[in-house]
Short mmCIF file of C-alpha atoms and ligand atoms in Angstrom, two decimals:
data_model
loop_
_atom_site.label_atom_id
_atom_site.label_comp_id
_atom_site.label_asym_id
_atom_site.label_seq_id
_atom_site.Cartn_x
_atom_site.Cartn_y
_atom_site.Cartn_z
CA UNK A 108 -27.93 -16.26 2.59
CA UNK A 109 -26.53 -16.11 5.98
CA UNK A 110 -24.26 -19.06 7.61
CA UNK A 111 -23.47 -19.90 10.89
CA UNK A 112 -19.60 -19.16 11.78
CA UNK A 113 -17.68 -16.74 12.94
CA UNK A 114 -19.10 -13.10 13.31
CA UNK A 115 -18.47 -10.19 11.18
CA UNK A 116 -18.81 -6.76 11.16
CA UNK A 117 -17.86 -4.04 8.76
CA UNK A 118 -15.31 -1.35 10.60
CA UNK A 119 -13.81 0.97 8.42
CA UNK A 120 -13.70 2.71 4.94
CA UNK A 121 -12.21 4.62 2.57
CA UNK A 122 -12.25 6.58 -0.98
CA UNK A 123 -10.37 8.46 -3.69
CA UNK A 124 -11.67 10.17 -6.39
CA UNK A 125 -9.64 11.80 -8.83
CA UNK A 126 -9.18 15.92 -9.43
CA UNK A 127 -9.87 16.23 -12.76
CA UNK A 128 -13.33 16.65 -13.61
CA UNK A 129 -15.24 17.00 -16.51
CA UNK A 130 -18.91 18.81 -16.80
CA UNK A 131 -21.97 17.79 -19.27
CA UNK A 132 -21.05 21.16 -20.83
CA UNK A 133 -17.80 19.57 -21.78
CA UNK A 134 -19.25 16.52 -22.92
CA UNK A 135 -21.80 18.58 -25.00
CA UNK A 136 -18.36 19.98 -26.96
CA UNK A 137 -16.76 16.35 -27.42
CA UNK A 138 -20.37 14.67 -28.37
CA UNK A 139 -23.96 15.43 -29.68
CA UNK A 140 -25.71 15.74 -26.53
CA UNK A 141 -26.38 18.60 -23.52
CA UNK A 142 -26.78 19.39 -20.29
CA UNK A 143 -30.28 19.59 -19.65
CA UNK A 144 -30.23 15.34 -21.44
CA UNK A 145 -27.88 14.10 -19.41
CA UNK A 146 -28.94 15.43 -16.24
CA UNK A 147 -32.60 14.10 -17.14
CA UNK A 148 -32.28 10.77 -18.12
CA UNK A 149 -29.17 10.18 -15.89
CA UNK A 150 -28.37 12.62 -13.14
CA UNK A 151 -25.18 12.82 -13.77
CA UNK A 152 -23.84 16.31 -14.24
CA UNK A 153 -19.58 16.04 -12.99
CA UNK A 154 -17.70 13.18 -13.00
CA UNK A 155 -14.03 12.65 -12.10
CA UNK A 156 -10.96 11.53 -14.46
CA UNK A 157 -8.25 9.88 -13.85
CA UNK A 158 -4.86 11.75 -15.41
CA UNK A 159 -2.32 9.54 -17.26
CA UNK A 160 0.12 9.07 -14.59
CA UNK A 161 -2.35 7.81 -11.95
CA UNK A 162 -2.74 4.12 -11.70
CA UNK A 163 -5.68 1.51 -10.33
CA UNK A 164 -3.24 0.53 -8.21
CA UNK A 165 -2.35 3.80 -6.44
CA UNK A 166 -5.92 4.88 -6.28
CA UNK A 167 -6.84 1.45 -4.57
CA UNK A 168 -4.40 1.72 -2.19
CA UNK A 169 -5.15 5.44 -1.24
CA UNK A 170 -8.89 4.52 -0.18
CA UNK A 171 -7.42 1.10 1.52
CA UNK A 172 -5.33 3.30 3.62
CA UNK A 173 -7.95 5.29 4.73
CA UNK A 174 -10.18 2.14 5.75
CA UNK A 175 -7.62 0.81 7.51
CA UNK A 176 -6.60 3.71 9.70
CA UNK A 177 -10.16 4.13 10.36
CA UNK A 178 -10.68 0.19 11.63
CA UNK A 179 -7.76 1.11 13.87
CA UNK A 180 -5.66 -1.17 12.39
CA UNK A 181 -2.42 -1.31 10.51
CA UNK A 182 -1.57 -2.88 7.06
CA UNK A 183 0.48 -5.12 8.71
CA UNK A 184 -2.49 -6.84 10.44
CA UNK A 185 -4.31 -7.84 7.01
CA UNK A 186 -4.44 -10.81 5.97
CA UNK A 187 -6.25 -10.71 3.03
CA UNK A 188 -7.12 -8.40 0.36
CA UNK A 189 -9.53 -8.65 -2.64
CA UNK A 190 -9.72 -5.68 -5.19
CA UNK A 191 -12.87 -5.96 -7.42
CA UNK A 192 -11.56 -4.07 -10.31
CA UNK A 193 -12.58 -4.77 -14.65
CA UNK A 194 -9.61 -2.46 -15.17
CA UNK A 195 -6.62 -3.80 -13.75
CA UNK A 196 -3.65 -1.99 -14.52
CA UNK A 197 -2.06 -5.80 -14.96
CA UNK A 198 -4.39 -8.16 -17.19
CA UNK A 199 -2.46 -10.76 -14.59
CA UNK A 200 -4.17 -8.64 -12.06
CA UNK A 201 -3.46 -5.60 -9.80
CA UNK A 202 -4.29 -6.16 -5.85
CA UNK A 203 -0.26 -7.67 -5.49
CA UNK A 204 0.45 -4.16 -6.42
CA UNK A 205 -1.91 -2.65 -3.98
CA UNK A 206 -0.34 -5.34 -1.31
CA UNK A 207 2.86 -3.93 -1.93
CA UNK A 208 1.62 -0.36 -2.08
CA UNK A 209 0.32 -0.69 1.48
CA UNK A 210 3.11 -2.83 2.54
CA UNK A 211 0.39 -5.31 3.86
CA UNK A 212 2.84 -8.03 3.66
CA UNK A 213 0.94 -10.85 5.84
CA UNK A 214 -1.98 -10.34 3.58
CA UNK A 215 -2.36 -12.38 0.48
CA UNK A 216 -4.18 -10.17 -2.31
CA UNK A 217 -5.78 -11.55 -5.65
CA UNK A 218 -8.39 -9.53 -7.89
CA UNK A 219 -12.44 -10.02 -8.56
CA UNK A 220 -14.07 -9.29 -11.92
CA UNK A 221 -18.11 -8.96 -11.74
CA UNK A 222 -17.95 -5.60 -13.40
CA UNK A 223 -20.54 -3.39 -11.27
CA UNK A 224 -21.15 -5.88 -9.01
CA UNK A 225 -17.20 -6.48 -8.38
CA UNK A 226 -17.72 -4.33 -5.09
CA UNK A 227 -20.67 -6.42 -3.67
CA UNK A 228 -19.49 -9.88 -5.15
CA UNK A 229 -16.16 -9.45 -3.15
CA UNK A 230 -17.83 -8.17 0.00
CA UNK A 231 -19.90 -11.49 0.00
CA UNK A 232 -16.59 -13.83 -1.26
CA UNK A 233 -14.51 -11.98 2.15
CA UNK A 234 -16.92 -12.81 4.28
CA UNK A 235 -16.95 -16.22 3.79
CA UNK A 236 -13.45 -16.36 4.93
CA UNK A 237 -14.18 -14.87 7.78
CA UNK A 238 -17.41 -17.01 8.45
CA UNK A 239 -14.91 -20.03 8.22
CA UNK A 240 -12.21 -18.53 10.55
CA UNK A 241 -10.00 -18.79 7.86
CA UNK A 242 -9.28 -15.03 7.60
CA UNK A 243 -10.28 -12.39 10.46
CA UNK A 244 -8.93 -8.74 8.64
CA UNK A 245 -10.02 -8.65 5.41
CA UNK A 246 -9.79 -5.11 2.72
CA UNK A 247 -12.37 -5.35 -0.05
CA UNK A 248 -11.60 -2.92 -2.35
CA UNK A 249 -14.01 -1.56 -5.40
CA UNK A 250 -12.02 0.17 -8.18
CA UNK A 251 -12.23 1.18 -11.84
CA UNK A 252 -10.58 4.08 -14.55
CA UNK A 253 -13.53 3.40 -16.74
CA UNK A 254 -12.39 6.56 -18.71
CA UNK A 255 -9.26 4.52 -20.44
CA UNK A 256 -11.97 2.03 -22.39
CA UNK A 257 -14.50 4.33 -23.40
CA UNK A 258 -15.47 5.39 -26.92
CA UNK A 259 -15.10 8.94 -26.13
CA UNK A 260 -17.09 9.71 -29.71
CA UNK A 261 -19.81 7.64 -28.40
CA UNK A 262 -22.25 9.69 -26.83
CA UNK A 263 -24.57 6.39 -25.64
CA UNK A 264 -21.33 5.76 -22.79
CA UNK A 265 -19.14 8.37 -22.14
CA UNK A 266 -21.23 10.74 -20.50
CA UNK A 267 -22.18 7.87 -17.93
CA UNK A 268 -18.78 6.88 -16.55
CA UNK A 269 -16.16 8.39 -14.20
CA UNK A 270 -13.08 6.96 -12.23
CA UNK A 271 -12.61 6.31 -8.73
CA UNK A 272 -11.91 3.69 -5.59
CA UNK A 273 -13.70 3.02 -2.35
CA UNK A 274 -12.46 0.20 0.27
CA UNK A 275 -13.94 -1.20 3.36
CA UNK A 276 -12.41 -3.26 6.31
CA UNK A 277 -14.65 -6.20 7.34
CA UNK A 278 -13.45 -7.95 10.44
CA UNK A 279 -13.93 -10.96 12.95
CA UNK A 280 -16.04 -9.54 15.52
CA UNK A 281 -16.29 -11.21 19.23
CA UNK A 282 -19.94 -9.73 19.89
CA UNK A 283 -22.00 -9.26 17.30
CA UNK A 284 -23.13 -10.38 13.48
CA UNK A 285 -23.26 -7.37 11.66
CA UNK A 286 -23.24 -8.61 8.20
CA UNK A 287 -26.99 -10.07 8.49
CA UNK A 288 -27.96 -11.28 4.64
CA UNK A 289 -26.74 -12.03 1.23
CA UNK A 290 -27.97 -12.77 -2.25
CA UNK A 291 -26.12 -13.05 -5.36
CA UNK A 292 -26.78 -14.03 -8.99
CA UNK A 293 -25.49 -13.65 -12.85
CA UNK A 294 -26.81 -14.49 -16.50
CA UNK A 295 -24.64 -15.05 -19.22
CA UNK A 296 -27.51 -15.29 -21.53
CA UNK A 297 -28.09 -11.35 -21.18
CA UNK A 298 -23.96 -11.16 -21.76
CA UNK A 299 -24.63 -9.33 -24.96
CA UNK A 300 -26.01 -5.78 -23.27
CA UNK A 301 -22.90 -4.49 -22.01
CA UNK A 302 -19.23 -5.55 -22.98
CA UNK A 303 -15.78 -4.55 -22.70
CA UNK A 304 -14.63 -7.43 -25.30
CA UNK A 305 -11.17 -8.71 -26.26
CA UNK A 306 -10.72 -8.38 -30.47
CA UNK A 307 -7.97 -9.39 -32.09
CA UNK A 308 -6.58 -10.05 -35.48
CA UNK A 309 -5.52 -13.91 -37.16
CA UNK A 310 -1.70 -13.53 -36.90
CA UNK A 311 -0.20 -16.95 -38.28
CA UNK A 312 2.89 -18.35 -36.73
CA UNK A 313 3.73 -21.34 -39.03
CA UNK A 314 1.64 -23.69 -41.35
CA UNK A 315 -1.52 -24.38 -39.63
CA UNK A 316 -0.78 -22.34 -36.20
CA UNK A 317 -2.75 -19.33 -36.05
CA UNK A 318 -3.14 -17.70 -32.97
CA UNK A 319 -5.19 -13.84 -32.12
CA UNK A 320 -3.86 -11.01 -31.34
CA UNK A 321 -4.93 -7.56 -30.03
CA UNK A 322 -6.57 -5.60 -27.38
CA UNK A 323 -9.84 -4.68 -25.59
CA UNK A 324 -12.28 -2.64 -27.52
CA UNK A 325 -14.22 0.45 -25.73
CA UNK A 326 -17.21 -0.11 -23.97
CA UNK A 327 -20.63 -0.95 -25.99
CA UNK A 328 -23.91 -1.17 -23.80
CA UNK A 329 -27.97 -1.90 -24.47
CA UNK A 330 -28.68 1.19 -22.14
CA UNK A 331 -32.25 0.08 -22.55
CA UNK A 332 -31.96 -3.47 -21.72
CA UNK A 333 -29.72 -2.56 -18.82
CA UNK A 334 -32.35 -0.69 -17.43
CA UNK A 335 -35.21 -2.65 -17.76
CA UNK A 336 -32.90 -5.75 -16.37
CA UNK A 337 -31.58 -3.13 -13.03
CA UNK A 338 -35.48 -2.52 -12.55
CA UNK A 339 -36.57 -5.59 -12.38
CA UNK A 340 -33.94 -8.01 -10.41
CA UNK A 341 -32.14 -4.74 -8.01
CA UNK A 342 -35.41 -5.31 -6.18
CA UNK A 343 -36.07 -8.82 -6.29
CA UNK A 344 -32.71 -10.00 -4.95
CA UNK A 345 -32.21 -6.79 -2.04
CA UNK A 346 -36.30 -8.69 -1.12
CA UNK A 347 -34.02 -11.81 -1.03
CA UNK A 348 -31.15 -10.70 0.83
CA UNK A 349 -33.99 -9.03 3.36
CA UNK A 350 -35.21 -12.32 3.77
CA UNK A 351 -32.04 -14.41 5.11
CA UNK A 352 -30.70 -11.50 7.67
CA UNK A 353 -35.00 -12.12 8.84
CA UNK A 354 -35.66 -8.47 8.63
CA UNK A 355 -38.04 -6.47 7.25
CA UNK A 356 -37.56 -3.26 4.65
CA UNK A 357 -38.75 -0.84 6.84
CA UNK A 358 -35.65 -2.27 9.19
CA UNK A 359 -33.56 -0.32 6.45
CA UNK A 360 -31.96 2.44 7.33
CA UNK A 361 -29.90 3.52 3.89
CA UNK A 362 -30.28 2.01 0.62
CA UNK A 363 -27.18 2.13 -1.22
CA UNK A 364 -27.26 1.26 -4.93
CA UNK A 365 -24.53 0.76 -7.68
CA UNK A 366 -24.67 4.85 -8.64
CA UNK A 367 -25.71 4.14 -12.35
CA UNK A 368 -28.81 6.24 -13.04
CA UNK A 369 -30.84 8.39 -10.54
CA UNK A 370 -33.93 7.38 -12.11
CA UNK A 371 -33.10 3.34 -11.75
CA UNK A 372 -31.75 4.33 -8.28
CA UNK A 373 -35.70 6.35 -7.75
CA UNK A 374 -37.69 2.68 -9.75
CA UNK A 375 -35.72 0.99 -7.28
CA UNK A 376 -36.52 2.55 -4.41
CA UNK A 377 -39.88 3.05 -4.94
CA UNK A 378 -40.68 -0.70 -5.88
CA UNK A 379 -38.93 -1.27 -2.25
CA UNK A 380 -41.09 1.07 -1.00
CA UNK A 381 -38.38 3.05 1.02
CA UNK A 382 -38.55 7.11 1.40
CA UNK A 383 -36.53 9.22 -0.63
CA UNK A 384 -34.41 10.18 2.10
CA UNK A 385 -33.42 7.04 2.81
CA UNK A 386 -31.35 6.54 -0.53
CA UNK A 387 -27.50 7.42 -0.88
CA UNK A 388 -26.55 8.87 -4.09
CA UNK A 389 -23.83 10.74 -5.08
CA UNK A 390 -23.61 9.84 -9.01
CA UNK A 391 -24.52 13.79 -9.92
CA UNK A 392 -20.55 14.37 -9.07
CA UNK A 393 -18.84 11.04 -10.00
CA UNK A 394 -21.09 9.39 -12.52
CA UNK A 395 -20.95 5.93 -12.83
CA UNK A 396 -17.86 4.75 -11.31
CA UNK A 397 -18.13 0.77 -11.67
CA UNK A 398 -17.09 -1.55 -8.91
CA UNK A 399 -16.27 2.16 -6.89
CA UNK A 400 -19.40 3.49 -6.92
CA UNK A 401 -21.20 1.91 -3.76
CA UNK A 402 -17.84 2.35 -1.42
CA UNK A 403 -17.59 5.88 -2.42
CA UNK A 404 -20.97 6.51 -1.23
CA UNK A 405 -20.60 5.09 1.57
CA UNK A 406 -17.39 6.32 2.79
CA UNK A 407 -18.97 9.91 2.03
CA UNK A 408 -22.16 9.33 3.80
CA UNK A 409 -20.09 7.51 6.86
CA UNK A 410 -17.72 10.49 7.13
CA UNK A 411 -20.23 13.20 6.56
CA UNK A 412 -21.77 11.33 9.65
CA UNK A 413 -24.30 10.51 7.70
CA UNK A 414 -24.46 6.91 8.32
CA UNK A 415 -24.34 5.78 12.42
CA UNK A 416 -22.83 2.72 14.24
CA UNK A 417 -25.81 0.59 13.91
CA UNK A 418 -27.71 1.66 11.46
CA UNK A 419 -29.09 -1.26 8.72
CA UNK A 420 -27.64 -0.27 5.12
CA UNK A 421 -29.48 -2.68 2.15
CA UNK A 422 -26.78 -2.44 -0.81
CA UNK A 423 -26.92 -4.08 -4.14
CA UNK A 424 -24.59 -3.49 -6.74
CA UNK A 425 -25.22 -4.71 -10.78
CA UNK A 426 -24.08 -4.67 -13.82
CA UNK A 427 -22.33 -6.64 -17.00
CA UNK A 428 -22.05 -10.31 -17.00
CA UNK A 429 -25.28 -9.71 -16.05
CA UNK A 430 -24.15 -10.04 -12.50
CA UNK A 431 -26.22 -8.46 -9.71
CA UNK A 432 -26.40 -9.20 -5.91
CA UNK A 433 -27.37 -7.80 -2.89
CA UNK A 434 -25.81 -7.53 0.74
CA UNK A 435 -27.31 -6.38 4.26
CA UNK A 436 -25.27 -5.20 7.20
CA UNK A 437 -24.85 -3.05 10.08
CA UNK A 438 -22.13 0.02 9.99
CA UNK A 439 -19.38 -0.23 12.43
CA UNK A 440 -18.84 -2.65 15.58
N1 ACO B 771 -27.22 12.70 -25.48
C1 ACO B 771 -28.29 12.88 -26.28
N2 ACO B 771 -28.99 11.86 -26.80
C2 ACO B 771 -28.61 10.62 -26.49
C3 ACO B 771 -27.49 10.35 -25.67
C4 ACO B 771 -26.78 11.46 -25.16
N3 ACO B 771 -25.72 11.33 -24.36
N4 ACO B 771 -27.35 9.02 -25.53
C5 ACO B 771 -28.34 8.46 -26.25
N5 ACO B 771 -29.09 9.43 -26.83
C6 ACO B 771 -30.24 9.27 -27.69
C7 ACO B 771 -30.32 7.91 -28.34
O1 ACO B 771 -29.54 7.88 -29.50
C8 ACO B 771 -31.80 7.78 -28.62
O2 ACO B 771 -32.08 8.46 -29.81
P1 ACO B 771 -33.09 7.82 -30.90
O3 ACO B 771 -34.40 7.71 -30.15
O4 ACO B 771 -33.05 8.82 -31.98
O5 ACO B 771 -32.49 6.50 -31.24
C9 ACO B 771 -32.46 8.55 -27.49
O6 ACO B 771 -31.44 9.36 -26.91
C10 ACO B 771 -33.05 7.66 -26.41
O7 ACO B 771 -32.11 6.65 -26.10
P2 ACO B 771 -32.40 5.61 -24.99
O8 ACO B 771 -31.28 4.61 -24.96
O9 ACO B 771 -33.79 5.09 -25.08
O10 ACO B 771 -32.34 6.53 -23.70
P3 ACO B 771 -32.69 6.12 -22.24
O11 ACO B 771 -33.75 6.98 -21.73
O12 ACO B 771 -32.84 4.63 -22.08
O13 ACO B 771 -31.37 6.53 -21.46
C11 ACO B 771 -29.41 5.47 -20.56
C12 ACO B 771 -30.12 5.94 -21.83
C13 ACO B 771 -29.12 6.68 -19.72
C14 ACO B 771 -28.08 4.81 -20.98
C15 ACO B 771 -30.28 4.47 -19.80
O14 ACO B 771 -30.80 3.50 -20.67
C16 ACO B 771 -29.54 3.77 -18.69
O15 ACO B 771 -29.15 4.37 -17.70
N6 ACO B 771 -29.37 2.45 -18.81
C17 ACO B 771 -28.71 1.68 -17.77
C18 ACO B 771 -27.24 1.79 -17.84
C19 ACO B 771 -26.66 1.10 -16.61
O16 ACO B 771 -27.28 1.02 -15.59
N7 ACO B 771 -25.47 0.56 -16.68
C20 ACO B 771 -25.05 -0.09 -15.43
C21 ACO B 771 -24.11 -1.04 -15.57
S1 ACO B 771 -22.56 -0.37 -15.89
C22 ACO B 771 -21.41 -1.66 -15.74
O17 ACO B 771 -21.66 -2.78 -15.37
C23 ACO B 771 -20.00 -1.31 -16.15
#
C-alpha cells in the first residue's frame, strides 16, 4: 500500500552487535548437534551474545546514534522514536530509556512487538506519521537479546538465535518518495508455532481471589511449520508490496530478508526469481537476531558501500504471531 501525503525517504542507519561470540563448535559441547548440521540446514556458523551487563536499551541506542549522525542530524531534532523489540528490558517497555539514552528529548518514544517482523511493522507504522505530516524525523529501531529466553539445553532453538540492534532514520523529504510500497499481514490461528509465553502459578490472595504469577518461559518453535509458512507468504506479500510502489521485481536491486535460514532466504529468492547476488545475508555471523536482523544487514551492506543512493531494496521481515510484511524503498535522499 502506498498513500498520498507527504514524501519520505530513508537517510541514515546504524548497528551494534555484541563481542562475545559463540561458534557451532561450542554449541556442539552445550547440545547434541555439530557443525557440519547447523551450517547445512541453517547457515549459521557465529553468532553474537550479549554479556550480563549490556542492556536492550544501550544496544538500541548505540545503533540509533549511528543513524542519526549519518542522516546529519542530531537527537535533538527527533521527534519520534519506535523500538521494535520482544525483549524489552522493561515489560512497561524500553524506547523511554533509549529516548533518554540519546537525550532525544523532543522525541516521544513508545515500543512495537511483532516479533521478527517488529523491524518492518515499525518501518511501515513511522511512515504513516510522516505521510500525515504529523512527524517529519522519525528513528525506527529493530532490537532483541534473544539469548536471555532461550532453552539453552534445547538444541531445536539455541543454535538459531543471536543478539543485536540495527536503526534507521526515515525522514520528510521535499523531492522525492522513496519509500514506494507496503504490505503487511498476521495470523493468530498459526500462534501455536513459535512462542515466548507468559506461565505462571495460582497464588490465592483471599477467599475466592486468585490471581497468576510468574515469568516468561524460553522459546518453543514448529521449525517445520515456520518454514513451510516463511516459504510460502515471504513471497506472496514482497509480490504485493511490488505491486503498490507499480514496479516490477527485476526493478529490485537488493533483497533483504529477516536473516532466519539461508535456505528460506535461497526458496525465497528463487520463487522471486531474483539472482543470487542480489540477496543480503549476513546470518552465517549473527544468526538469527529477531527484529535486528534486517537493519544489521543493511547498515553493513550500506557502509561496506554495498548498497547506493538509489538503489530499490525489497525487504520483508516474518516471524511469530505469525506476523509477516513486506516494505519497498529507495536508499538515501
Ligand atoms: N542439531 C542436530 N539435530 C537437530 C537439531 C540440531 N541443532 N535441531 C533439530 N535436530 C533434529 C530434529 O530433532 C530432527 O530429528 P528427528 O528427525 O529424529 O526428529 C531432525 O533434526 C530434523 O528436524 P527438522 O525440524 O525437520 O529440521 P529442519 O530441516 O526443518 O531444520 C530448522 C530445522 C533449522 C529450525 C528449520 O525448520 C527452520 O529454519 N525453520 C524456520 C525457523 C524460522 O524461520 N524462524 C523464524 C522466526 S523467528 C522469530 O519470529 C523470533
Amino acid at each position: 500500500m502506498n498513500a498520498s501525503g507527504a514524501k519520505i525517504a530513508i537517510t541514515g542507519c546504524g548497528s551494534f552487535t555484541p563481542t562475545q561470540v559463540i561458534t557451532n563448535d561450542d554449541l556442539g559441547r552445550l547440545v547434541d548437534t555439530s557443525d557440519e548440521w547447523i551450517r547445512t540446514r541453517t547457515g549459521i556458523s557465529h553468532r553474537h551474545l550479549a554479556s550480563p551487563d549490556t542492556s536492550l536499551s544501550d544496544i538500541s541506542a548505540q545503533a540509533a546514534q549511528e543513524a542519526i549522525a549519518m542522516a546529519g542530524l542530531t537527537p535533538k531534532d527527533i521527534d519520534l522514536i519506535i523500538l521494535a523489540t520482544s525483549t524489552p528490558d522493561d515489560l512497561f517497555g524500553s524506547a523511554a530509556k533509549v529516548q533518554q539514552l540519546l537525550g532525544a528529548y523532543n522525541a516521544v518514544a513508545f515500543d512495537l512487538t511483532a516479533a521478527c517482523s517488529g523491524f518492518v511493522f515499525a518501518l511501515i507504522t513511522a511512515a504513516q506519521f510522516i505521510r500525515t505530516g504529523v512527524y517529519q524525523r522519525v528513528v525506527v529501531i529493530g532490537a532483541d537479546i534473544l539469548s536471555r529466553w532461550i532453552d539453552w539445553s534445547d538444541r531445536n532453538t539455541c543454535v538459531l538465535f543471536g543478539d543485536g540492534a540495527g536503526a534507521v532514520v526515515c525522514q520528510a523529504n521535499l523531492h522525492e518518495d522513496r519509500l514506494l510500497g507496503f504490505d503487511m499481514y498476521s495470523d493468530g490461528r498459526q500462534h501455536h508455532s513459535l512462542n515466548l509465553s507468559y506461565g505462571g502459578q495460582e497464588k490465592t490472595l483471599k477467599d475466592e481471589i486468585t490471581i497468576s504469577q510468574g515469568t516468561y518461559h524460553p522459546i518453543t518453535m514448529n521449525g517445520r511449520e515456520v518454514y513451510r509458512f516463511a516459504v510460502a507468504k515471504v513471497p506472496e506479500v514482497i509480490e504485493r508490496a511490488l505491486f503498490h510502489a507499480n514496479i516490477s521485481r527485476d526493478d529490485i536491486d537488493w533483497l533483504i530478508l529477516h536473516q532466519a535460514n539461508q535456505r528460506i532466504m535461497c526458496a525465497v529468492a528463487q520463487r522471486l526469481k531474483i539472482p543470487s547476488e542480489k540477496v543480503i545475508a549476513n546470518l552465517e555471523e549473527y544468526g538469527n537476531t529477531s527484529a535486528a536482523s534486517i537493519p544489521i544487514a543493511l547498515d553493513e551492506a550500506v557502509r561496506d558501500g554495498k548498497i547506493k543512493t538509489g538503489d530499490v531494496i525489497a525487504s520483508s521481515g516474518f516471524g511469530a504471531g505469525l506476523t509477516w510484511g513486506a516494505v519497498i524503498f529507495r536508499w538515501g535522499i
